[in-house]
Coordinates of C-alpha atoms and ligand atoms in Angstrom, one line a residue:
X1 CA 42.6 0.8 -10.6
X2 CA 38.6 0.6 -11.3
X3 CA 38.0 3.3 -13.2
X4 CA 36.2 6.2 -12.3
X5 CA 31.8 5.9 -11.9
X6 CA 29.7 8.1 -14.0
X7 CA 27.8 10.3 -11.7
X8 CA 24.4 12.2 -12.2
X9 CA 25.1 16.1 -12.7
X10 CA 22.3 16.5 -9.0
X11 CA 19.7 14.8 -7.2
X12 CA 17.0 15.9 -9.5
X13 CA 18.5 14.3 -12.4
X14 CA 18.7 11.0 -10.5
X15 CA 15.0 11.6 -9.1
X16 CA 13.9 12.7 -12.6
X17 CA 14.9 9.4 -14.2
X18 CA 13.4 7.0 -11.3
X19 CA 10.2 8.9 -11.8
X20 CA 10.5 8.5 -15.6
X21 CA 11.2 4.7 -15.0
X22 CA 8.2 4.1 -12.7
X23 CA 5.7 6.1 -14.9
X24 CA 5.3 4.1 -18.0
X25 CA 2.2 2.6 -19.6
X26 CA 1.4 1.3 -16.3
X27 CA -0.1 4.5 -14.9
X28 CA -2.1 5.0 -17.7
X29 CA -3.5 2.2 -18.4
X30 CA -3.1 0.2 -15.5
X31 CA -4.2 2.0 -12.2
X32 CA -6.6 3.5 -13.8
X33 CA -8.7 0.1 -14.1
X34 CA -7.8 -1.5 -10.8
X35 CA -9.0 1.0 -9.3
X36 CA -12.3 0.9 -10.3
X37 CA -12.4 -2.8 -11.0
X38 CA -11.4 -2.6 -7.0
X39 CA -13.3 -0.4 -4.7
X40 CA -12.7 2.6 -6.4
X41 CA -11.8 5.3 -4.2
X42 CA -11.8 3.2 -1.6
X43 CA -8.9 1.1 -3.4
X44 CA -6.6 4.6 -2.9
X45 CA -6.6 2.8 1.0
X46 CA -5.2 -0.3 0.3
X47 CA -2.5 1.4 -2.2
X48 CA -1.5 3.4 0.1
X49 CA -0.8 0.6 2.7
X50 CA 0.5 -0.8 0.3
X51 CA 3.3 1.8 -1.3
X52 CA 4.4 2.4 2.5
X53 CA 5.0 -0.9 3.7
X54 CA 6.4 -2.6 0.8
X55 CA 6.9 -1.1 -2.1
X56 CA 8.6 2.4 -0.7
X57 CA 10.7 -0.1 2.0
X58 CA 11.7 -1.8 -1.5
X59 CA 12.9 0.6 -3.0
X60 CA 14.9 1.6 -0.7
X61 CA 16.1 -1.4 -0.3
X62 CA 17.0 -1.1 -4.4
X63 CA 18.5 2.3 -3.7
X64 CA 20.5 1.3 -1.0
X65 CA 21.8 -1.6 -2.9
X66 CA 23.3 0.1 -5.6
X67 CA 24.2 3.0 -4.2
X68 CA 26.3 1.6 -1.2
X69 CA 27.8 -1.0 -3.8
X70 CA 28.5 1.2 -7.1
X71 CA 27.0 -1.4 -9.1
X72 CA 23.8 -2.3 -11.3
X73 CA 22.5 -5.5 -10.2
X74 CA 24.9 -8.6 -11.4
X75 CA 27.3 -6.7 -9.3
X76 CA 25.5 -5.0 -6.2
X77 CA 23.9 -8.6 -5.3
X78 CA 27.6 -10.7 -6.4
X79 CA 29.5 -8.3 -4.0
X80 CA 26.9 -9.2 -0.7
X81 CA 27.6 -12.9 -1.7
X82 CA 29.3 -14.6 -5.1
X83 CA 27.0 -16.8 -4.9
X84 CA 23.9 -14.5 -5.3
X85 CA 25.7 -12.5 -9.0
X86 CA 23.1 -14.8 -11.0
X87 CA 19.8 -13.6 -9.6
X88 CA 21.3 -9.9 -10.9
X89 CA 21.3 -11.4 -14.1
X90 CA 18.2 -13.2 -14.1
X91 CA 16.5 -9.7 -12.9
X92 CA 18.5 -7.5 -15.8
X93 CA 17.5 -10.4 -18.7
X94 CA 14.0 -10.9 -17.4
X95 CA 13.8 -6.3 -18.2
X96 CA 15.7 -7.2 -21.4
X97 CA 12.5 -9.4 -22.4
X98 CA 10.4 -6.6 -21.3
X99 CA 12.4 -3.6 -22.7
X100 CA 12.3 -5.6 -26.5
X101 CA 8.0 -5.8 -26.2
X102 CA 7.6 -2.4 -24.6
X103 CA 10.0 -1.0 -27.3
X104 CA 7.2 -2.4 -30.2
X105 CA 4.3 -1.0 -27.6
X106 CA 5.8 2.6 -28.6
X107 CA 6.0 1.9 -31.5
X108 CA 2.6 1.5 -32.5
X109 CA 1.8 4.6 -30.8
X110 CA 4.4 6.3 -33.4
X111 CA 2.1 5.1 -35.4
X112 CA -1.1 6.3 -33.4
X113 CA 0.7 9.6 -33.5
X114 CA 1.5 10.0 -37.4
X115 CA -2.8 8.4 -38.0
X116 CA -3.6 11.2 -35.2
X117 CA -3.2 14.0 -38.1
X118 CA -6.0 12.8 -40.1
X119 CA -8.0 10.7 -37.2
X120 CA -7.2 7.8 -39.5
X121 CA -9.3 5.0 -36.7
X122 CA -12.8 7.0 -37.1
X123 CA -15.2 5.1 -37.2
X124 CA -12.9 1.8 -37.4
X125 CA -11.0 1.9 -34.8
X126 CA -10.5 -2.2 -34.9
X127 CA -10.2 -2.8 -38.2
X128 CA -7.5 0.3 -37.5
X129 CA -5.5 -0.8 -34.9
X130 CA -5.6 -4.7 -35.7
X131 CA -5.9 -5.1 -39.6
X132 CA -3.8 -1.6 -40.6
X133 CA -1.0 -1.7 -37.6
X134 CA -0.3 -4.3 -36.5
X135 CA -1.4 -7.0 -39.6
X136 CA -2.8 -9.3 -36.9
X137 CA -3.1 -12.9 -37.5
X138 CA -5.3 -15.2 -35.4
X139 CA -3.5 -17.0 -33.0
X140 CA -0.1 -17.4 -31.7
X141 CA 0.9 -20.0 -34.3
X142 CA 0.4 -18.3 -37.1
X143 CA 3.7 -15.7 -37.5
X144 CA 2.8 -14.0 -40.6
X145 CA 5.1 -11.4 -42.1
X146 CA 6.9 -8.8 -39.9
X147 CA 4.5 -5.2 -40.3
X148 CA 5.9 -2.8 -42.2
X149 CA 4.3 0.3 -39.7
X150 CA 5.7 -1.4 -36.8
X151 CA 8.6 -1.8 -38.2
X152 CA 9.4 1.4 -39.2
X153 CA 7.9 2.8 -35.6
X154 CA 10.4 0.3 -34.0
X155 CA 13.2 1.3 -36.0
X156 CA 12.8 5.0 -34.5
X157 CA 12.4 4.1 -31.3
X158 CA 15.3 1.9 -31.0
X159 CA 17.4 5.1 -32.6
X160 CA 15.8 7.4 -30.2
X161 CA 16.8 5.9 -27.2
X162 CA 20.5 4.4 -28.4
X163 CA 20.8 8.1 -29.0
X164 CA 19.5 9.3 -25.4
X165 CA 22.3 6.3 -23.3
X166 CA 24.7 6.7 -25.9
X167 CA 26.2 9.3 -24.0
X168 CA 25.8 8.1 -20.7
X169 CA 24.2 9.0 -17.0
X170 CA 25.2 12.6 -17.5
X171 CA 23.2 13.0 -20.8
X172 CA 20.2 10.9 -19.7
X173 CA 20.0 13.3 -16.2
X174 CA 19.3 16.1 -19.0
X175 CA 17.0 14.3 -21.3
X176 CA 14.6 13.2 -18.5
X177 CA 14.7 16.5 -17.3
X178 CA 11.9 17.2 -20.6
X179 CA 10.8 13.5 -20.5
X180 CA 9.2 13.1 -17.5
X181 CA 7.6 16.2 -16.7
X182 CA 5.9 17.3 -20.7
X183 CA 3.6 14.0 -19.9
X184 CA 2.9 14.9 -16.4
X185 CA 1.6 18.7 -18.0
X186 CA 0.3 17.1 -21.2
X187 CA -2.0 14.7 -18.8
X188 CA -3.1 18.0 -17.1
X189 CA -4.2 19.2 -20.9
X190 CA -6.2 16.2 -21.5
X191 CA -7.4 16.0 -18.2
X192 CA -9.0 19.2 -18.2
X193 CA -10.7 18.0 -21.5
X194 CA -11.7 15.2 -20.1
X195 CA -13.7 16.3 -17.0
X196 CA -15.1 19.4 -18.7
X197 CA -17.0 16.7 -21.7
X198 CA -20.4 16.5 -20.9
X199 CA -21.0 12.9 -19.0
X200 CA -17.5 12.7 -18.1
X201 CA -18.8 12.6 -14.0
X202 CA -20.7 9.4 -14.9
X203 CA -17.5 8.3 -15.6
X204 CA -15.6 9.6 -12.3
X205 CA -18.2 8.1 -10.7
X206 CA -17.0 4.4 -12.3
X207 CA -13.0 5.0 -11.3
X208 CA -13.7 6.7 -7.8
X209 CA -16.7 5.9 -6.1
X210 CA -16.0 4.3 -3.1
X211 CA -17.4 0.9 -2.3
X212 CA -15.2 0.0 1.4
X213 CA -16.6 -3.7 1.3
X214 CA -14.3 -4.4 -1.5
X215 CA -11.1 -3.6 1.6
X216 CA -12.8 -7.1 2.6
X217 CA -11.7 -8.9 0.0
X218 CA -8.4 -10.4 0.1
X219 CA -8.4 -10.1 -3.6
X220 CA -8.2 -6.1 -3.5
X221 CA -5.1 -6.3 -1.5
X222 CA -3.4 -8.3 -3.4
X223 CA -4.0 -6.4 -6.4
X224 CA -3.1 -3.5 -4.3
X225 CA 1.0 -4.8 -3.2
X226 CA 1.0 -5.8 -7.5
X227 CA 0.3 -2.5 -9.1
X228 CA 3.0 -1.5 -6.0
X229 CA 5.6 -3.3 -7.0
X230 CA 4.5 -3.1 -11.0
X231 CA 4.6 1.1 -10.8
X232 CA 7.5 1.2 -8.7
X233 CA 9.8 -0.5 -11.6
X234 CA 11.3 -2.7 -8.9
X235 CA 12.5 -6.1 -9.5
X236 CA 14.6 -5.6 -13.4
X237 CA 17.1 -3.9 -11.6
X238 CA 16.5 -0.2 -13.1
X239 CA 16.5 1.4 -9.7
X240 CA 19.3 -0.7 -9.0
X241 CA 21.5 0.1 -11.6
X242 CA 20.1 3.9 -11.8
X243 CA 21.4 4.0 -7.9
X244 CA 24.3 3.4 -8.4
X245 CA 25.4 6.8 -9.9
X246 CA 24.9 8.3 -7.0
X247 CA 27.9 9.9 -4.9
X248 CA 28.1 7.8 -1.7
X249 CA 26.9 10.1 0.2
X250 CA 23.6 10.5 -1.5
X251 CA 20.2 10.8 0.3
X252 CA 18.1 7.4 0.1
X253 CA 14.9 7.6 1.3
X254 CA 13.6 10.9 0.1
X255 CA 14.4 10.3 -3.0
X256 CA 12.7 6.6 -2.6
X257 CA 9.1 8.4 -1.3
X258 CA 9.9 11.6 -3.3
X259 CA 9.6 9.0 -6.2
X260 CA 6.9 7.1 -5.3
X261 CA 4.8 9.5 -3.9
X262 CA 4.7 11.8 -7.6
X263 CA 4.4 8.4 -9.6
X264 CA 1.0 7.1 -7.2
X265 CA 0.1 10.8 -8.2
X266 CA 0.8 10.7 -12.2
X267 CA -1.5 7.4 -12.1
X268 CA -4.0 9.6 -10.0
X269 CA -4.2 11.7 -12.5
X270 CA -4.2 9.7 -15.4
X271 CA -7.4 7.8 -13.3
X272 CA -9.4 11.5 -14.7
X273 CA -7.9 11.1 -18.4
X274 CA -9.0 8.1 -18.8
X275 CA -12.4 8.2 -17.1
X276 CA -13.4 11.0 -18.0
X277 CA -12.9 10.4 -21.3
X278 CA -14.9 7.0 -21.6
X279 CA -18.0 8.8 -19.2
X280 CA -18.3 11.0 -22.6
X281 CA -18.3 8.1 -24.5
X282 CA -20.7 6.3 -22.8
X283 CA -23.1 9.5 -22.6
X284 CA -22.8 10.0 -26.5
X285 CA -22.9 6.6 -27.1
X286 CA -25.8 5.9 -25.3
X287 CA -25.0 2.9 -22.7
X288 CA -23.5 2.3 -19.4
X289 CA -19.9 3.2 -18.5
X290 CA -18.8 0.0 -17.4
X291 CA -19.1 -1.1 -20.9
X292 CA -17.1 0.8 -22.6
X293 CA -14.0 0.2 -19.7
X294 CA -10.8 -1.5 -21.1
X295 CA -7.4 -2.0 -19.9
X296 CA -3.9 -1.6 -21.7
X297 CA -3.6 -2.5 -25.4
X298 CA -7.6 -2.3 -25.3
X299 CA -8.1 1.1 -23.8
X300 CA -5.0 3.0 -25.4
X301 CA -5.3 1.6 -29.0
X302 CA -9.0 1.2 -29.0
X303 CA -11.3 2.3 -26.6
X304 CA -9.5 6.0 -25.9
X305 CA -8.9 6.2 -29.7
X306 CA -12.5 6.1 -30.6
X307 CA -14.0 8.4 -27.6
X308 CA -11.3 10.9 -29.1
X309 CA -13.0 10.9 -33.1
X310 CA -16.3 11.3 -31.3
X311 CA -14.8 14.7 -29.6
X312 CA -17.4 17.5 -30.2
X313 CA -14.1 19.5 -31.9
X314 CA -9.7 19.1 -32.5
X315 CA -9.9 15.1 -32.3
X316 CA -6.4 15.7 -34.3
X317 CA -5.4 17.6 -31.8
X318 CA -6.1 15.4 -28.2
X319 CA -5.2 12.7 -30.1
X320 CA -1.8 13.8 -30.6
X321 CA -1.6 14.1 -27.3
X322 CA -2.9 11.5 -26.0
X323 CA -0.5 9.6 -28.5
X324 CA 2.2 11.9 -27.7
X325 CA 2.0 11.2 -23.9
X326 CA 2.0 7.7 -24.3
X327 CA 5.3 8.0 -25.7
X328 CA 6.6 10.6 -23.3
X329 CA 5.5 8.4 -20.3
X330 CA 7.1 5.5 -22.0
X331 CA 10.6 6.3 -23.5
X332 CA 11.8 6.8 -20.2
X333 CA 10.6 3.4 -18.6
X334 CA 12.0 2.2 -22.0
X335 CA 15.4 3.6 -21.4
X336 CA 15.8 2.5 -18.1
X337 CA 15.2 -1.0 -18.7
X338 CA 18.0 -0.6 -21.5
X339 CA 20.3 1.0 -19.0
X340 CA 19.8 -1.6 -16.7
X341 CA 20.8 -4.2 -18.6
X342 CA 24.0 -1.8 -20.1
X343 CA 25.2 -1.3 -16.4
X344 CA 25.4 -4.6 -16.1
X345 CA 27.0 -6.0 -18.5
X346 CA 29.6 -2.8 -18.8
X347 CA 30.6 -3.2 -14.8
X348 CA 31.5 -7.0 -15.6
X349 CA 33.1 -6.9 -18.8
X350 CA 36.0 -4.7 -20.3
X351 CA 34.2 -2.9 -24.1
X352 CA 33.3 1.1 -24.1
X353 CA 29.6 1.7 -22.8
X354 CA 29.1 2.5 -26.3
X355 CA 29.7 -0.6 -28.1
X356 CA 27.2 -1.9 -25.0
X357 CA 25.0 0.4 -25.6
X358 CA 24.7 -0.6 -29.5
X359 CA 25.0 -4.0 -28.7
X360 CA 21.5 -3.8 -26.6
X361 CA 20.1 -1.8 -28.7
X362 CA 20.6 -3.8 -31.6
X363 CA 19.5 -7.3 -29.7
X364 CA 16.6 -5.1 -28.2
X365 CA 15.6 -4.5 -31.6
X366 CA 15.8 -7.8 -33.2
X367 CA 14.4 -9.5 -30.5
X368 CA 11.3 -6.8 -30.8
X369 CA 10.8 -8.4 -34.8
X370 CA 9.2 -11.2 -32.9
X371 CA 6.6 -9.0 -31.7
X372 CA 6.3 -7.6 -34.9
X373 CA 4.8 -10.1 -36.6
X374 CA 1.5 -10.9 -37.1
X375 CA 1.5 -12.7 -34.4
X376 CA 3.4 -10.0 -32.0
X377 CA 0.2 -8.5 -30.3
X378 CA -0.2 -12.4 -28.7
X379 CA 2.9 -13.4 -28.2
X380 CA 3.6 -9.6 -26.2
X381 CA 0.3 -11.0 -24.0
X382 CA 1.4 -13.9 -23.0
X383 CA 4.9 -13.4 -22.9
X384 CA 4.4 -9.8 -20.6
X385 CA 1.6 -11.6 -18.1
X386 CA 4.3 -14.2 -17.1
X387 CA 7.4 -12.0 -17.1
X388 CA 5.6 -9.8 -14.7
X389 CA 3.8 -12.1 -13.0
X390 CA 6.7 -14.1 -11.9
X391 CA 9.9 -12.6 -12.9
X392 CA 8.8 -9.4 -10.4
X393 CA 7.8 -11.4 -7.7
X394 CA 10.3 -13.9 -7.5
X395 CA 13.5 -11.1 -7.6
X396 CA 11.4 -9.2 -5.2
X397 CA 11.5 -11.9 -2.6
X398 CA 14.9 -12.9 -3.2
X399 CA 15.7 -9.2 -2.6
X400 CA 14.5 -9.4 0.6
X401 CA 15.5 -12.5 1.6
X402 CA 19.2 -11.5 0.3
X403 CA 19.6 -8.2 2.0
X404 CA 17.0 -9.0 4.7
X405 CA 18.4 -12.2 6.4
X406 CA 21.9 -12.9 5.0
X407 CA 23.6 -9.2 4.4
X408 CA 21.0 -8.0 7.4
X409 CA 18.3 -5.3 7.3
X410 CA 20.0 -3.6 9.9
X411 CA 23.1 -3.1 8.4
X412 CA 21.5 -2.3 5.7
X413 CA 19.7 0.5 7.3
X414 CA 22.9 1.8 9.0
X415 CA 24.1 2.6 6.1
X416 CA 20.8 4.5 4.3
X417 CA 20.6 6.6 7.4
X418 CA 23.3 8.7 7.9
X419 CA 22.7 10.3 4.0
X420 CA 18.8 10.2 4.2
X421 CA 16.7 13.1 5.2
X422 CA 14.4 10.7 6.4
X423 CA 15.3 8.1 8.4
X424 CA 13.6 4.6 9.0
X425 CA 12.9 2.9 12.0
X426 CA 12.8 -0.3 12.8
X427 CA 9.6 -0.8 10.9
X428 CA 11.9 -0.9 7.8
X429 CA 13.8 -4.3 9.3
X430 CA 10.1 -5.4 9.9
X431 CA 9.0 -5.0 6.0
X432 CA 11.9 -5.8 4.2
X433 CA 12.8 -9.2 6.5
X434 CA 8.7 -10.6 7.1
X435 CA 6.0 -8.3 5.6
X436 CA 7.0 -8.0 1.8
X437 CA 8.7 -11.5 1.0
X438 CA 5.7 -12.8 2.8
X439 CA 3.0 -10.9 0.5
X440 CA 5.7 -11.4 -2.3
X441 CA 5.3 -15.3 -1.5
X442 CA 1.8 -15.0 -1.3
X443 CA 1.0 -13.3 -4.6
X444 CA 3.9 -16.2 -6.4
X445 CA 1.3 -19.2 -4.7
X446 CA -2.2 -17.7 -5.7
X447 CA -0.8 -16.5 -9.5
X448 CA 0.8 -20.0 -9.8
X449 CA -2.0 -21.8 -8.4
X450 CA -4.5 -20.4 -10.2
X451 CA -1.8 -21.2 -13.7
X452 CA -1.6 -24.1 -13.1
X453 CA -5.7 -24.7 -13.1
X454 CA -6.6 -22.1 -15.8
X455 CA -4.1 -22.1 -19.1
X456 CA -3.7 -18.1 -19.8
X457 CA -7.0 -17.0 -22.1
X458 CA -7.7 -19.2 -24.8
X459 CA -4.1 -19.6 -26.3
X460 CA -3.0 -22.8 -27.5
X461 CA -1.3 -24.7 -24.9
X462 CA 2.5 -24.3 -26.8
X463 CA 2.4 -21.3 -27.1
X464 CA 1.8 -20.4 -23.0
X465 CA 4.6 -22.7 -22.4
X466 CA 7.3 -21.3 -24.6
X467 CA 6.3 -17.8 -24.3
X468 CA 5.7 -18.3 -21.0
X469 CA 6.9 -20.6 -18.6
X470 CA 10.1 -21.4 -20.9
X471 CA 10.6 -17.5 -20.9
X472 CA 11.0 -17.3 -17.7
X473 CA 12.9 -20.4 -16.8
X474 CA 15.4 -20.4 -19.5
X475 CA 16.2 -17.5 -18.4
X476 CA 17.9 -18.7 -15.1
X477 CA 20.6 -20.6 -16.7
X478 CA 21.9 -18.5 -19.4
X479 CA 22.1 -15.8 -15.9
X480 CA 24.0 -18.6 -14.2
X481 CA 26.1 -18.8 -17.3
X482 CA 27.0 -14.4 -17.0
X483 CA 27.6 -14.9 -13.4
X484 CA 30.3 -17.9 -14.0
X485 CA 32.0 -15.9 -16.6
X486 CA 35.2 -14.5 -15.3
X487 CA 34.8 -10.5 -15.5
X488 CA 36.8 -8.4 -17.5
X489 CA 36.9 -5.4 -15.5
X490 CA 38.9 -6.1 -12.4
X491 CA 37.3 -5.7 -8.9
X492 CA 34.0 -6.6 -10.7
X493 CA 33.1 -8.5 -6.9
X494 CA 34.9 -6.2 -4.6
X495 CA 32.6 -3.4 -2.5
X496 CA 34.1 -0.5 -3.1
X497 CA 35.9 1.7 0.0
Ligands
LIG501 N1 6.5 0.9 -13.7 C1 6.2 1.0 -15.3 C2 5.3 1.3 -15.2 O1 4.1 1.7 -14.4 C3 6.7 -0.6 -16.0 C4 6.8 -1.5 -15.5 C5 7.3 -2.5 -14.7 C6 9.1 -0.7 -16.0 N2 8.6 -2.8 -14.4 C7 9.9 -1.9 -14.8 C8 9.4 -0.4 -16.8 C9 10.8 -2.1 -15.1 C10 10.9 0.6 -16.7 C11 11.9 -1.1 -15.6 O2 4.4 1.5 -16.7

């Protein structure tokens, strides 16, 4: 007899956890910039179309799969067809790689939280980030020593993740009731501060001024679809694992819509914080807003802290709030990735859950050490680029093909509809069988051809080969080995009755 599966305490616990996973650093540092670059306010149109034609359908697919099969990605896919278990492991392992560097970004964040108390970066943002925190070298091939501040932050992060996950999803459900609303409240505080600063309106104009001609550019559509997939955390088994702890009669469709809309709302809100504040900085420095906008790491750890240090008052306070927001936004994404790995392993191999949690956290910490060296930032950037661009799209595409064509979309729809408040029509089958895979396929071809023609940034070819192509490809045989291993939990590949 398989042991009884653990359960979320209630529906909000699951929905909060899913929102927590979806709402991460990407909402704060990716969405606002992508919107600004791709038509401003007009970007909302392709974004919402992408959300409803691909993002939500894929989310429903992953929720449905996890809940129906009552297993994480490897078990759930393997229960549909044994030969597909490997895809589940691949997804989970790609998630593991992401997690290992996501935790390092959390480690930097701890340092900035501490530094905010004295606004230690004031007047020297670049030096503070590259030298004091990272102790960066000149390129990926010069490894350099492990940065002590990053190491301390990394230990702290993993200890926290370990504490939270060790006690299972019941406890997790309580944690997310705090770590999900908190960053929203903090973003509201930062947002009010931002839009009341002089010059903030210039920033917001940059963010939102609609350029409807952008809708004719296919790049804008590609950007919208990739942002939607990225922000919803699909493709790495997280949502499958989370949904596998739901009883089989739980709602799916409405939960997916709530998750997606809440996540989109957080992104939109973050844009006001980012652009309002950057607008102020541009005004204060008498430059054009376009000259100070940044995305990603450069936004969070360089441009934004610089703007904070120029605030008329309360720099330490707002700096602290900002980095605390990043920490609480990111931490639930980080532990969701860990949970996906843990669920996958725990479903198949007999060891107690706390032991899996300890193993995965330790291993995640060890891999994170690479990203904590002087060359860590460069490797992080390379791995992140490849894993997110190819890994996510490839897994999503294969998931759609397996569920849409092998298992049959209609069969999944007939499972999710009776348990859900909102019913799906035949349109969902079309999205899963044709539209979503087509978009994912196109985006793979586009990024692939781009990468083959122009190397990513100006990194040495060998580092791109190692950190990019090798990481993505080497995980395939590893996944297959795990899929071939004999399960030590009885009934691993038997679908629940
Ligand atoms: N959605 C997260 C963000 O916006 C990032 C992310 C992408 C992620 N895929 C994921 C997080 C899978 C957890 C699991 O920042």
